[in-house]
Amino acid sequence: MNTVLWGLASVLAVAFLAAGAMKLSQPKEKLVASGMGWAGDMSAGTVKLIGAMEVLAAVGLTVPALSGVAPVVVPLAALGLVLVMVGGVVVHARRGETQMIIVNVALLAFAAVVMWGRFGPYSF
């Protein structure tokens, strides 16, 4: 189970590091033009905040466990991603973007499993 949790945490970390870095490095208008229509409904600061939360969660899913310093941050980062994905589901549901809801729910499920495992029976 430890291997499964590491695998899920790694997939989440890579996905959210990339997504967050993109939100932090590109202007809102470019994100909207690239298919992230929801960003047009948000302020530029909100888009950057979401990107920063995603990058911090990616780091929090891996670095504390690898370094052995404050490994309790791993399930907390997973909890943060669960909350971000709930927000994503709400935004995409309001916009009628069913395909993105499916992606959000899958990522939410991965993060929930990591949170459950690292808070519970498979903590560090």
CSV table of N, CA, C and O in Angstrom, one decimal:
chain,number,residue,atom,x,y,z
A,1,MET,N,0.8,-1.2,0.0
A,1,MET,CA,0.0,0.0,0.0
A,1,MET,C,0.9,1.3,0.0
A,1,MET,O,0.5,2.3,-0.6
A,2,ASN,N,2.0,1.2,0.7
A,2,ASN,CA,2.9,2.3,0.7
A,2,ASN,C,3.3,2.7,-0.7
A,2,ASN,O,3.4,3.9,-1.1
A,3,THR,N,3.6,1.7,-1.6
A,3,THR,CA,4.0,1.9,-3.0
A,3,THR,C,2.8,2.6,-3.7
A,3,THR,O,3.0,3.5,-4.5
A,4,VAL,N,1.6,2.2,-3.5
A,4,VAL,CA,0.4,2.8,-4.2
A,4,VAL,C,0.3,4.2,-3.7
A,4,VAL,O,0.1,5.1,-4.6
A,5,LEU,N,0.4,4.5,-2.4
A,5,LEU,CA,0.3,5.9,-2.0
A,5,LEU,C,1.4,6.8,-2.5
A,5,LEU,O,1.2,7.9,-2.9
A,6,TRP,N,2.7,6.3,-2.6
A,6,TRP,CA,3.7,7.0,-3.2
A,6,TRP,C,3.5,7.3,-4.7
A,6,TRP,O,3.7,8.4,-5.2
A,7,GLY,N,2.9,6.3,-5.4
A,7,GLY,CA,2.6,6.4,-6.8
A,7,GLY,C,1.6,7.5,-7.0
A,7,GLY,O,1.7,8.4,-7.9
A,8,LEU,N,0.5,7.4,-6.2
A,8,LEU,CA,-0.6,8.4,-6.4
A,8,LEU,C,-0.1,9.8,-6.0
A,8,LEU,O,-0.4,10.8,-6.7
A,9,ALA,N,0.7,9.9,-4.9
A,9,ALA,CA,1.3,11.2,-4.5
A,9,ALA,C,2.2,11.8,-5.6
A,9,ALA,O,2.2,13.0,-5.9
A,10,SER,N,3.0,10.9,-6.3
A,10,SER,CA,3.9,11.3,-7.3
A,10,SER,C,3.1,11.8,-8.6
A,10,SER,O,3.4,12.8,-9.1
A,11,VAL,N,2.1,11.1,-9.0
A,11,VAL,CA,1.2,11.5,-10.1
A,11,VAL,C,0.6,12.9,-9.8
A,11,VAL,O,0.6,13.8,-10.6
A,12,LEU,N,0.0,13.0,-8.6
A,12,LEU,CA,-0.6,14.3,-8.2
A,12,LEU,C,0.5,15.4,-8.2
A,12,LEU,O,0.2,16.5,-8.7
A,13,ALA,N,1.6,15.1,-7.7
A,13,ALA,CA,2.7,16.1,-7.6
A,13,ALA,C,3.1,16.6,-9.0
A,13,ALA,O,3.2,17.8,-9.2
A,14,VAL,N,3.3,15.7,-9.9
A,14,VAL,CA,3.7,16.1,-11.2
A,14,VAL,C,2.6,16.9,-11.9
A,14,VAL,O,2.8,17.9,-12.5
A,15,ALA,N,1.4,16.4,-11.8
A,15,ALA,CA,0.2,17.1,-12.5
A,15,ALA,C,0.0,18.5,-11.9
A,15,ALA,O,-0.1,19.4,-12.7
A,16,PHE,N,0.1,18.6,-10.6
A,16,PHE,CA,-0.2,19.9,-10.0
A,16,PHE,C,1.0,20.9,-10.1
A,16,PHE,O,0.8,22.1,-10.1
A,17,LEU,N,2.2,20.3,-10.1
A,17,LEU,CA,3.4,21.2,-10.3
A,17,LEU,C,3.3,21.8,-11.7
A,17,LEU,O,3.5,23.0,-11.9
A,18,ALA,N,3.0,21.0,-12.7
A,18,ALA,CA,2.9,21.5,-14.1
A,18,ALA,C,1.7,22.5,-14.2
A,18,ALA,O,1.9,23.6,-14.8
A,19,ALA,N,0.5,22.1,-13.7
A,19,ALA,CA,-0.6,23.0,-13.8
A,19,ALA,C,-0.4,24.3,-13.1
A,19,ALA,O,-0.7,25.4,-13.6
A,20,GLY,N,0.1,24.2,-11.9
A,20,GLY,CA,0.4,25.4,-11.1
A,20,GLY,C,1.4,26.3,-11.7
A,20,GLY,O,1.2,27.5,-11.7
A,21,ALA,N,2.5,25.7,-12.2
A,21,ALA,CA,3.5,26.5,-12.8
A,21,ALA,C,3.0,27.2,-14.1
A,21,ALA,O,3.3,28.4,-14.3
A,22,MET,N,2.1,26.6,-14.8
A,22,MET,CA,1.5,27.2,-16.0
A,22,MET,C,0.7,28.4,-15.6
A,22,MET,O,0.7,29.5,-16.2
A,23,LYS,N,-0.1,28.3,-14.5
A,23,LYS,CA,-1.0,29.4,-14.0
A,23,LYS,C,-0.1,30.5,-13.5
A,23,LYS,O,-0.5,31.7,-13.6
A,24,LEU,N,1.0,30.2,-12.9
A,24,LEU,CA,1.8,31.3,-12.3
A,24,LEU,C,2.7,32.0,-13.4
A,24,LEU,O,3.0,33.2,-13.3
A,25,SER,N,3.0,31.3,-14.5
A,25,SER,CA,3.9,31.8,-15.4
A,25,SER,C,3.3,32.5,-16.6
A,25,SER,O,3.9,33.2,-17.4
A,26,GLN,N,2.0,32.3,-16.9
A,26,GLN,CA,1.3,32.8,-18.0
A,26,GLN,C,0.2,33.8,-17.6
A,26,GLN,O,-0.4,33.6,-16.6
A,27,PRO,N,0.0,34.8,-18.4
A,27,PRO,CA,-1.1,35.7,-18.1
A,27,PRO,C,-2.4,35.1,-18.3
A,27,PRO,O,-2.6,34.1,-19.1
A,28,LYS,N,-3.4,35.6,-17.6
A,28,LYS,CA,-4.7,35.0,-17.6
A,28,LYS,C,-5.3,34.9,-19.0
A,28,LYS,O,-5.9,33.9,-19.3
A,29,GLU,N,-5.1,35.9,-19.8
A,29,GLU,CA,-5.6,35.9,-21.2
A,29,GLU,C,-5.0,34.7,-22.0
A,29,GLU,O,-5.7,34.1,-22.8
A,30,LYS,N,-3.8,34.4,-21.8
A,30,LYS,CA,-3.2,33.3,-22.5
A,30,LYS,C,-3.7,32.0,-22.0
A,30,LYS,O,-3.9,31.1,-22.8
A,31,LEU,N,-4.0,31.9,-20.7
A,31,LEU,CA,-4.6,30.7,-20.2
A,31,LEU,C,-6.0,30.5,-20.8
A,31,LEU,O,-6.4,29.4,-21.2
A,32,VAL,N,-6.8,31.6,-20.9
A,32,VAL,CA,-8.1,31.5,-21.5
A,32,VAL,C,-8.0,31.0,-22.9
A,32,VAL,O,-8.8,30.2,-23.4
A,33,ALA,N,-7.1,31.6,-23.7
A,33,ALA,CA,-6.9,31.3,-25.1
A,33,ALA,C,-6.5,29.8,-25.3
A,33,ALA,O,-6.8,29.2,-26.3
A,34,SER,N,-5.8,29.3,-24.3
A,34,SER,CA,-5.3,27.9,-24.4
A,34,SER,C,-6.4,26.9,-24.0
A,34,SER,O,-6.1,25.7,-23.9
A,35,GLY,N,-7.6,27.3,-23.6
A,35,GLY,CA,-8.6,26.4,-23.3
A,35,GLY,C,-9.1,26.4,-21.8
A,35,GLY,O,-10.0,25.7,-21.5
A,36,MET,N,-8.5,27.2,-21.0
A,36,MET,CA,-8.9,27.4,-19.6
A,36,MET,C,-9.9,28.5,-19.5
A,36,MET,O,-9.6,29.5,-18.9
A,37,GLY,N,-11.1,28.3,-20.1
A,37,GLY,CA,-12.1,29.3,-20.1
A,37,GLY,C,-12.5,29.9,-18.7
A,37,GLY,O,-12.9,31.0,-18.6
A,38,TRP,N,-12.5,29.0,-17.7
A,38,TRP,CA,-12.8,29.4,-16.4
A,38,TRP,C,-12.0,30.5,-15.9
A,38,TRP,O,-12.4,31.3,-15.1
A,39,ALA,N,-10.7,30.6,-16.4
A,39,ALA,CA,-9.9,31.7,-15.9
A,39,ALA,C,-10.4,33.1,-16.3
A,39,ALA,O,-10.1,34.1,-15.6
A,40,GLY,N,-11.2,33.1,-17.3
A,40,GLY,CA,-11.8,34.4,-17.7
A,40,GLY,C,-12.8,34.9,-16.7
A,40,GLY,O,-13.1,36.1,-16.7
A,41,ASP,N,-13.4,34.0,-15.9
A,41,ASP,CA,-14.3,34.4,-14.9
A,41,ASP,C,-13.7,34.8,-13.6
A,41,ASP,O,-14.4,35.2,-12.6
A,42,MET,N,-12.4,34.6,-13.5
A,42,MET,CA,-11.7,34.9,-12.2
A,42,MET,C,-10.7,36.1,-12.4
A,42,MET,O,-10.3,36.4,-13.5
A,43,SER,N,-10.4,36.7,-11.3
A,43,SER,CA,-9.4,37.8,-11.4
A,43,SER,C,-8.0,37.2,-11.6
A,43,SER,O,-7.8,36.0,-11.4
A,44,ALA,N,-7.1,38.0,-12.2
A,44,ALA,CA,-5.7,37.5,-12.4
A,44,ALA,C,-5.1,37.0,-11.1
A,44,ALA,O,-4.4,36.0,-11.1
A,45,GLY,N,-5.4,37.7,-10.0
A,45,GLY,CA,-4.8,37.3,-8.7
A,45,GLY,C,-5.4,36.0,-8.2
A,45,GLY,O,-4.6,35.2,-7.6
A,46,THR,N,-6.6,35.7,-8.5
A,46,THR,CA,-7.2,34.4,-8.1
A,46,THR,C,-6.6,33.3,-8.9
A,46,THR,O,-6.3,32.2,-8.3
A,47,VAL,N,-6.4,33.5,-10.2
A,47,VAL,CA,-5.7,32.5,-11.0
A,47,VAL,C,-4.3,32.2,-10.5
A,47,VAL,O,-3.9,31.0,-10.3
A,48,LYS,N,-3.6,33.3,-10.1
A,48,LYS,CA,-2.2,33.1,-9.6
A,48,LYS,C,-2.2,32.4,-8.2
A,48,LYS,O,-1.4,31.6,-7.9
A,49,LEU,N,-3.2,32.7,-7.4
A,49,LEU,CA,-3.4,32.1,-6.1
A,49,LEU,C,-3.6,30.6,-6.2
A,49,LEU,O,-3.0,29.8,-5.5
A,50,ILE,N,-4.5,30.2,-7.2
A,50,ILE,CA,-4.8,28.8,-7.4
A,50,ILE,C,-3.5,28.1,-7.9
A,50,ILE,O,-3.2,27.0,-7.4
A,51,GLY,N,-2.7,28.8,-8.8
A,51,GLY,CA,-1.5,28.2,-9.2
A,51,GLY,C,-0.5,28.0,-8.1
A,51,GLY,O,0.2,27.0,-8.0
A,52,ALA,N,-0.4,29.0,-7.2
A,52,ALA,CA,0.5,28.9,-6.1
A,52,ALA,C,0.1,27.8,-5.1
A,52,ALA,O,1.0,27.0,-4.7
A,53,MET,N,-1.2,27.6,-4.9
A,53,MET,CA,-1.7,26.5,-4.0
A,53,MET,C,-1.3,25.2,-4.7
A,53,MET,O,-0.9,24.2,-4.0
A,54,GLU,N,-1.5,25.1,-6.0
A,54,GLU,CA,-1.2,23.8,-6.6
A,54,GLU,C,0.3,23.5,-6.6
A,54,GLU,O,0.7,22.3,-6.3
A,55,VAL,N,1.2,24.5,-6.8
A,55,VAL,CA,2.6,24.2,-6.7
A,55,VAL,C,3.0,23.8,-5.2
A,55,VAL,O,3.8,22.9,-5.0
A,56,LEU,N,2.5,24.6,-4.2
A,56,LEU,CA,2.8,24.3,-2.8
A,56,LEU,C,2.3,22.9,-2.5
A,56,LEU,O,3.0,22.1,-1.7
A,57,ALA,N,1.1,22.5,-2.9
A,57,ALA,CA,0.6,21.1,-2.7
A,57,ALA,C,1.5,20.1,-3.3
A,57,ALA,O,1.8,19.0,-2.7
A,58,ALA,N,2.0,20.3,-4.5
A,58,ALA,CA,2.9,19.4,-5.2
A,58,ALA,C,4.2,19.2,-4.3
A,58,ALA,O,4.6,18.0,-4.1
A,59,VAL,N,4.7,20.3,-3.9
A,59,VAL,CA,5.9,20.2,-3.0
A,59,VAL,C,5.6,19.5,-1.7
A,59,VAL,O,6.3,18.6,-1.2
A,60,GLY,N,4.4,19.8,-1.1
A,60,GLY,CA,4.0,19.2,0.1
A,60,GLY,C,3.7,17.7,0.1
A,60,GLY,O,3.8,17.0,1.1
A,61,LEU,N,3.4,17.2,-1.1
A,61,LEU,CA,3.1,15.8,-1.2
A,61,LEU,C,4.4,15.0,-1.2
A,61,LEU,O,4.3,13.8,-1.0
A,62,THR,N,5.5,15.6,-1.6
A,62,THR,CA,6.7,14.8,-1.8
A,62,THR,C,7.9,15.1,-0.8
A,62,THR,O,8.4,14.3,-0.2
A,63,VAL,N,8.2,16.4,-0.8
A,63,VAL,CA,9.4,16.8,-0.1
A,63,VAL,C,9.4,16.4,1.4
A,63,VAL,O,10.4,15.9,1.9
A,64,PRO,N,8.4,16.7,2.1
A,64,PRO,CA,8.4,16.3,3.6
A,64,PRO,C,8.7,14.8,3.8
A,64,PRO,O,9.4,14.5,4.7
A,65,ALA,N,8.1,14.0,3.0
A,65,ALA,CA,8.3,12.6,3.2
A,65,ALA,C,9.7,12.1,2.8
A,65,ALA,O,10.3,11.3,3.4
A,66,LEU,N,10.1,12.7,1.7
A,66,LEU,CA,11.5,12.4,1.2
A,66,LEU,C,12.6,12.8,2.2
A,66,LEU,O,13.6,12.2,2.4
A,67,SER,N,12.4,14.0,2.8
A,67,SER,CA,13.4,14.6,3.7
A,67,SER,C,13.2,14.1,5.1
A,67,SER,O,14.1,14.2,5.9
A,68,GLY,N,12.0,13.6,5.4
A,68,GLY,CA,11.8,13.1,6.8
A,68,GLY,C,11.5,14.3,7.8
A,68,GLY,O,11.4,14.1,9.0
A,69,VAL,N,11.4,15.5,7.2
A,69,VAL,CA,11.1,16.7,8.0
A,69,VAL,C,9.6,17.0,7.9
A,69,VAL,O,9.1,17.3,6.8
A,70,ALA,N,8.9,16.9,9.0
A,70,ALA,CA,7.4,17.2,9.1
A,70,ALA,C,6.6,16.4,8.0
A,70,ALA,O,5.9,17.0,7.3
A,71,PRO,N,6.7,15.1,8.1
A,71,PRO,CA,5.9,14.3,7.1
A,71,PRO,C,4.4,14.4,7.2
A,71,PRO,O,3.7,14.1,6.3
A,72,VAL,N,4.0,15.0,8.3
A,72,VAL,CA,2.5,15.2,8.5
A,72,VAL,C,2.0,16.2,7.5
A,72,VAL,O,0.8,16.3,7.2
A,73,VAL,N,2.9,16.9,6.8
A,73,VAL,CA,2.5,17.9,5.8
A,73,VAL,C,1.9,17.1,4.5
A,73,VAL,O,1.1,17.7,3.8
A,74,VAL,N,2.3,15.9,4.3
A,74,VAL,CA,1.9,15.1,3.1
A,74,VAL,C,0.3,15.0,3.1
A,74,VAL,O,-0.3,15.4,2.2
A,75,PRO,N,-0.3,14.5,4.2
A,75,PRO,CA,-1.7,14.4,4.2
A,75,PRO,C,-2.4,15.7,4.2
A,75,PRO,O,-3.5,15.9,3.7
A,76,LEU,N,-1.8,16.7,4.8
A,76,LEU,CA,-2.4,18.1,4.8
A,76,LEU,C,-2.4,18.6,3.4
A,76,LEU,O,-3.3,19.3,3.0
A,77,ALA,N,-1.3,18.4,2.6
A,77,ALA,CA,-1.2,18.8,1.2
A,77,ALA,C,-2.3,18.1,0.4
A,77,ALA,O,-3.0,18.7,-0.4
A,78,ALA,N,-2.5,16.8,0.7
A,78,ALA,CA,-3.5,16.1,0.0
A,78,ALA,C,-4.9,16.6,0.3
A,78,ALA,O,-5.8,16.8,-0.6
A,79,LEU,N,-5.1,17.0,1.6
A,79,LEU,CA,-6.4,17.6,2.0
A,79,LEU,C,-6.6,18.9,1.2
A,79,LEU,O,-7.7,19.2,0.8
A,80,GLY,N,-5.6,19.7,1.1
A,80,GLY,CA,-5.6,21.0,0.4
A,80,GLY,C,-6.0,20.7,-1.1
A,80,GLY,O,-6.9,21.5,-1.6
A,81,LEU,N,-5.5,19.7,-1.7
A,81,LEU,CA,-5.9,19.4,-3.1
A,81,LEU,C,-7.3,18.9,-3.2
A,81,LEU,O,-8.0,19.2,-4.1
A,82,VAL,N,-7.8,18.2,-2.2
A,82,VAL,CA,-9.2,17.8,-2.2
A,82,VAL,C,-10.1,19.0,-2.2
A,82,VAL,O,-11.0,19.1,-3.0
A,83,LEU,N,-9.7,20.0,-1.4
A,83,LEU,CA,-10.5,21.2,-1.3
A,83,LEU,C,-10.4,22.0,-2.6
A,83,LEU,O,-11.4,22.6,-3.1
A,84,VAL,N,-9.2,22.1,-3.2
A,84,VAL,CA,-9.1,22.8,-4.5
A,84,VAL,C,-9.9,22.1,-5.6
A,84,VAL,O,-10.6,22.8,-6.4
A,85,MET,N,-9.9,20.8,-5.6
A,85,MET,CA,-10.7,20.0,-6.6
A,85,MET,C,-12.2,20.2,-6.3
A,85,MET,O,-12.9,20.2,-7.3
A,86,VAL,N,-12.6,20.3,-5.1
A,86,VAL,CA,-14.0,20.5,-4.8
A,86,VAL,C,-14.4,21.9,-5.5
A,86,VAL,O,-15.4,22.0,-6.1
A,87,GLY,N,-13.6,22.9,-5.3
A,87,GLY,CA,-13.8,24.2,-5.9
A,87,GLY,C,-13.8,24.1,-7.4
A,87,GLY,O,-14.6,24.7,-8.1
A,88,GLY,N,-12.9,23.3,-7.9
A,88,GLY,CA,-12.9,23.1,-9.4
A,88,GLY,C,-14.1,22.4,-9.9
A,88,GLY,O,-14.7,22.8,-11.0
A,89,VAL,N,-14.7,21.5,-9.2
A,89,VAL,CA,-15.9,20.8,-9.6
A,89,VAL,C,-17.0,21.8,-9.6
A,89,VAL,O,-17.8,21.9,-10.6
A,90,VAL,N,-17.1,22.7,-8.6
A,90,VAL,CA,-18.2,23.7,-8.5
A,90,VAL,C,-18.1,24.6,-9.7
A,90,VAL,O,-19.1,24.9,-10.4
A,91,VAL,N,-16.9,25.1,-10.0
A,91,VAL,CA,-16.7,26.1,-11.1
A,91,VAL,C,-17.0,25.5,-12.4
A,91,VAL,O,-17.8,26.0,-13.2
A,92,HIS,N,-16.6,24.2,-12.7
A,92,HIS,CA,-16.8,23.6,-13.9
A,92,HIS,C,-18.3,23.2,-14.1
A,92,HIS,O,-18.9,23.2,-15.2
A,93,ALA,N,-18.9,22.8,-12.9
A,93,ALA,CA,-20.4,22.5,-13.0
A,93,ALA,C,-21.2,23.8,-13.4
A,93,ALA,O,-22.1,23.7,-14.2
A,94,ARG,N,-20.8,24.9,-12.8
A,94,ARG,CA,-21.5,26.1,-13.1
A,94,ARG,C,-21.4,26.5,-14.6
A,94,ARG,O,-22.2,27.1,-15.2
A,95,ARG,N,-20.2,26.1,-15.2
A,95,ARG,CA,-19.9,26.4,-16.6
A,95,ARG,C,-20.4,25.3,-17.5
A,95,ARG,O,-20.3,25.5,-18.7
A,96,GLY,N,-20.9,24.2,-17.0
A,96,GLY,CA,-21.4,23.1,-17.8
A,96,GLY,C,-20.3,22.3,-18.5
A,96,GLY,O,-20.5,21.8,-19.5
A,97,GLU,N,-19.1,22.3,-17.9
A,97,GLU,CA,-17.9,21.6,-18.4
A,97,GLU,C,-17.8,20.2,-17.8
A,97,GLU,O,-17.0,20.0,-17.0
A,98,THR,N,-18.6,19.3,-18.3
A,98,THR,CA,-18.7,18.0,-17.8
A,98,THR,C,-17.4,17.2,-17.9
A,98,THR,O,-17.0,16.5,-16.9
A,99,GLN,N,-16.7,17.3,-18.9
A,99,GLN,CA,-15.4,16.6,-19.1
A,99,GLN,C,-14.4,17.0,-18.0
A,99,GLN,O,-13.7,16.2,-17.5
A,100,MET,N,-14.4,18.3,-17.7
A,100,MET,CA,-13.4,18.8,-16.7
A,100,MET,C,-13.8,18.4,-15.3
A,100,MET,O,-13.0,18.1,-14.4
A,101,ILE,N,-15.1,18.2,-15.1
A,101,ILE,CA,-15.6,17.7,-13.8
A,101,ILE,C,-15.1,16.3,-13.6
A,101,ILE,O,-14.7,16.0,-12.5
A,102,ILE,N,-15.1,15.5,-14.6
A,102,ILE,CA,-14.6,14.1,-14.5
A,102,ILE,C,-13.1,14.1,-14.1
A,102,ILE,O,-12.7,13.4,-13.2
A,103,VAL,N,-12.3,15.0,-14.7
A,103,VAL,CA,-10.9,15.1,-14.4
A,103,VAL,C,-10.7,15.6,-12.9
A,103,VAL,O,-9.9,15.0,-12.2
A,104,ASN,N,-11.5,16.6,-12.5
A,104,ASN,CA,-11.5,17.0,-11.1
A,104,ASN,C,-11.8,15.9,-10.1
A,104,ASN,O,-11.1,15.8,-9.1
A,105,VAL,N,-12.8,15.2,-10.4
A,105,VAL,CA,-13.3,14.1,-9.5
A,105,VAL,C,-12.2,13.0,-9.4
A,105,VAL,O,-11.9,12.5,-8.3
A,106,ALA,N,-11.5,12.7,-10.5
A,106,ALA,CA,-10.5,11.7,-10.5
A,106,ALA,C,-9.3,12.2,-9.7
A,106,ALA,O,-8.8,11.4,-8.8
A,107,LEU,N,-8.9,13.4,-9.9
A,107,LEU,CA,-7.8,14.0,-9.1
A,107,LEU,C,-8.2,14.1,-7.6
A,107,LEU,O,-7.4,13.8,-6.7
A,108,LEU,N,-9.4,14.5,-7.4
A,108,LEU,CA,-10.0,14.5,-6.0
A,108,LEU,C,-9.9,13.2,-5.3
A,108,LEU,O,-9.4,13.0,-4.2
A,109,ALA,N,-10.3,12.1,-6.1
A,109,ALA,CA,-10.2,10.7,-5.5
A,109,ALA,C,-8.8,10.3,-5.2
A,109,ALA,O,-8.5,9.7,-4.1
A,110,PHE,N,-7.8,10.6,-6.1
A,110,PHE,CA,-6.4,10.3,-5.8
A,110,PHE,C,-6.0,11.0,-4.6
A,110,PHE,O,-5.3,10.4,-3.7
A,111,ALA,N,-6.3,12.3,-4.5
A,111,ALA,CA,-5.8,13.0,-3.3
A,111,ALA,C,-6.5,12.5,-2.0
A,111,ALA,O,-5.9,12.5,-1.0
A,112,ALA,N,-7.8,12.1,-2.1
A,112,ALA,CA,-8.5,11.6,-0.9
A,112,ALA,C,-7.9,10.3,-0.5
A,112,ALA,O,-7.7,10.0,0.7
A,113,VAL,N,-7.4,9.5,-1.4
A,113,VAL,CA,-6.8,8.2,-1.0
A,113,VAL,C,-5.5,8.5,-0.3
A,113,VAL,O,-5.1,7.9,0.7
A,114,VAL,N,-4.7,9.4,-0.9
A,114,VAL,CA,-3.4,9.8,-0.2
A,114,VAL,C,-3.7,10.3,1.2
A,114,VAL,O,-3.0,10.0,2.1
A,115,MET,N,-4.6,11.2,1.3
A,115,MET,CA,-5.0,11.8,2.6
A,115,MET,C,-5.4,10.7,3.6
A,115,MET,O,-4.9,10.7,4.7
A,116,TRP,N,-6.3,9.8,3.2
A,116,TRP,CA,-6.7,8.7,4.0
A,116,TRP,C,-5.5,7.9,4.5
A,116,TRP,O,-5.4,7.6,5.6
A,117,GLY,N,-4.7,7.5,3.5
A,117,GLY,CA,-3.6,6.6,3.8
A,117,GLY,C,-2.6,7.2,4.7
A,117,GLY,O,-2.1,6.5,5.6
A,118,ARG,N,-2.2,8.4,4.4
A,118,ARG,CA,-1.2,9.1,5.2
A,118,ARG,C,-1.6,9.6,6.6
A,118,ARG,O,-0.8,9.8,7.5
A,119,PHE,N,-2.9,10.0,6.7
A,119,PHE,CA,-3.4,10.3,8.0
A,119,PHE,C,-3.7,9.1,8.8
A,119,PHE,O,-3.6,9.1,10.0
A,120,GLY,N,-4.0,8.0,8.1
A,120,GLY,CA,-4.5,6.8,8.8
A,120,GLY,C,-3.5,5.7,8.9
A,120,GLY,O,-2.4,5.9,9.4
A,121,PRO,N,-3.8,4.5,8.4
A,121,PRO,CA,-3.0,3.3,8.6
A,121,PRO,C,-1.6,3.3,8.0
A,121,PRO,O,-0.8,2.4,8.4
A,122,TYR,N,-1.4,4.1,7.1
A,122,TYR,CA,-0.1,4.1,6.4
A,122,TYR,C,0.7,5.4,6.5
A,122,TYR,O,1.4,5.8,5.6
A,123,SER,N,0.6,6.0,7.7
A,123,SER,CA,1.3,7.2,7.9
A,123,SER,C,2.8,6.9,8.1
A,123,SER,O,3.3,5.8,8.2
A,124,PHE,N,3.6,8.0,8.0
A,124,PHE,CA,5.1,7.9,8.0
A,124,PHE,C,5.5,7.7,9.4
A,124,PHE,O,5.1,8.2,10.4
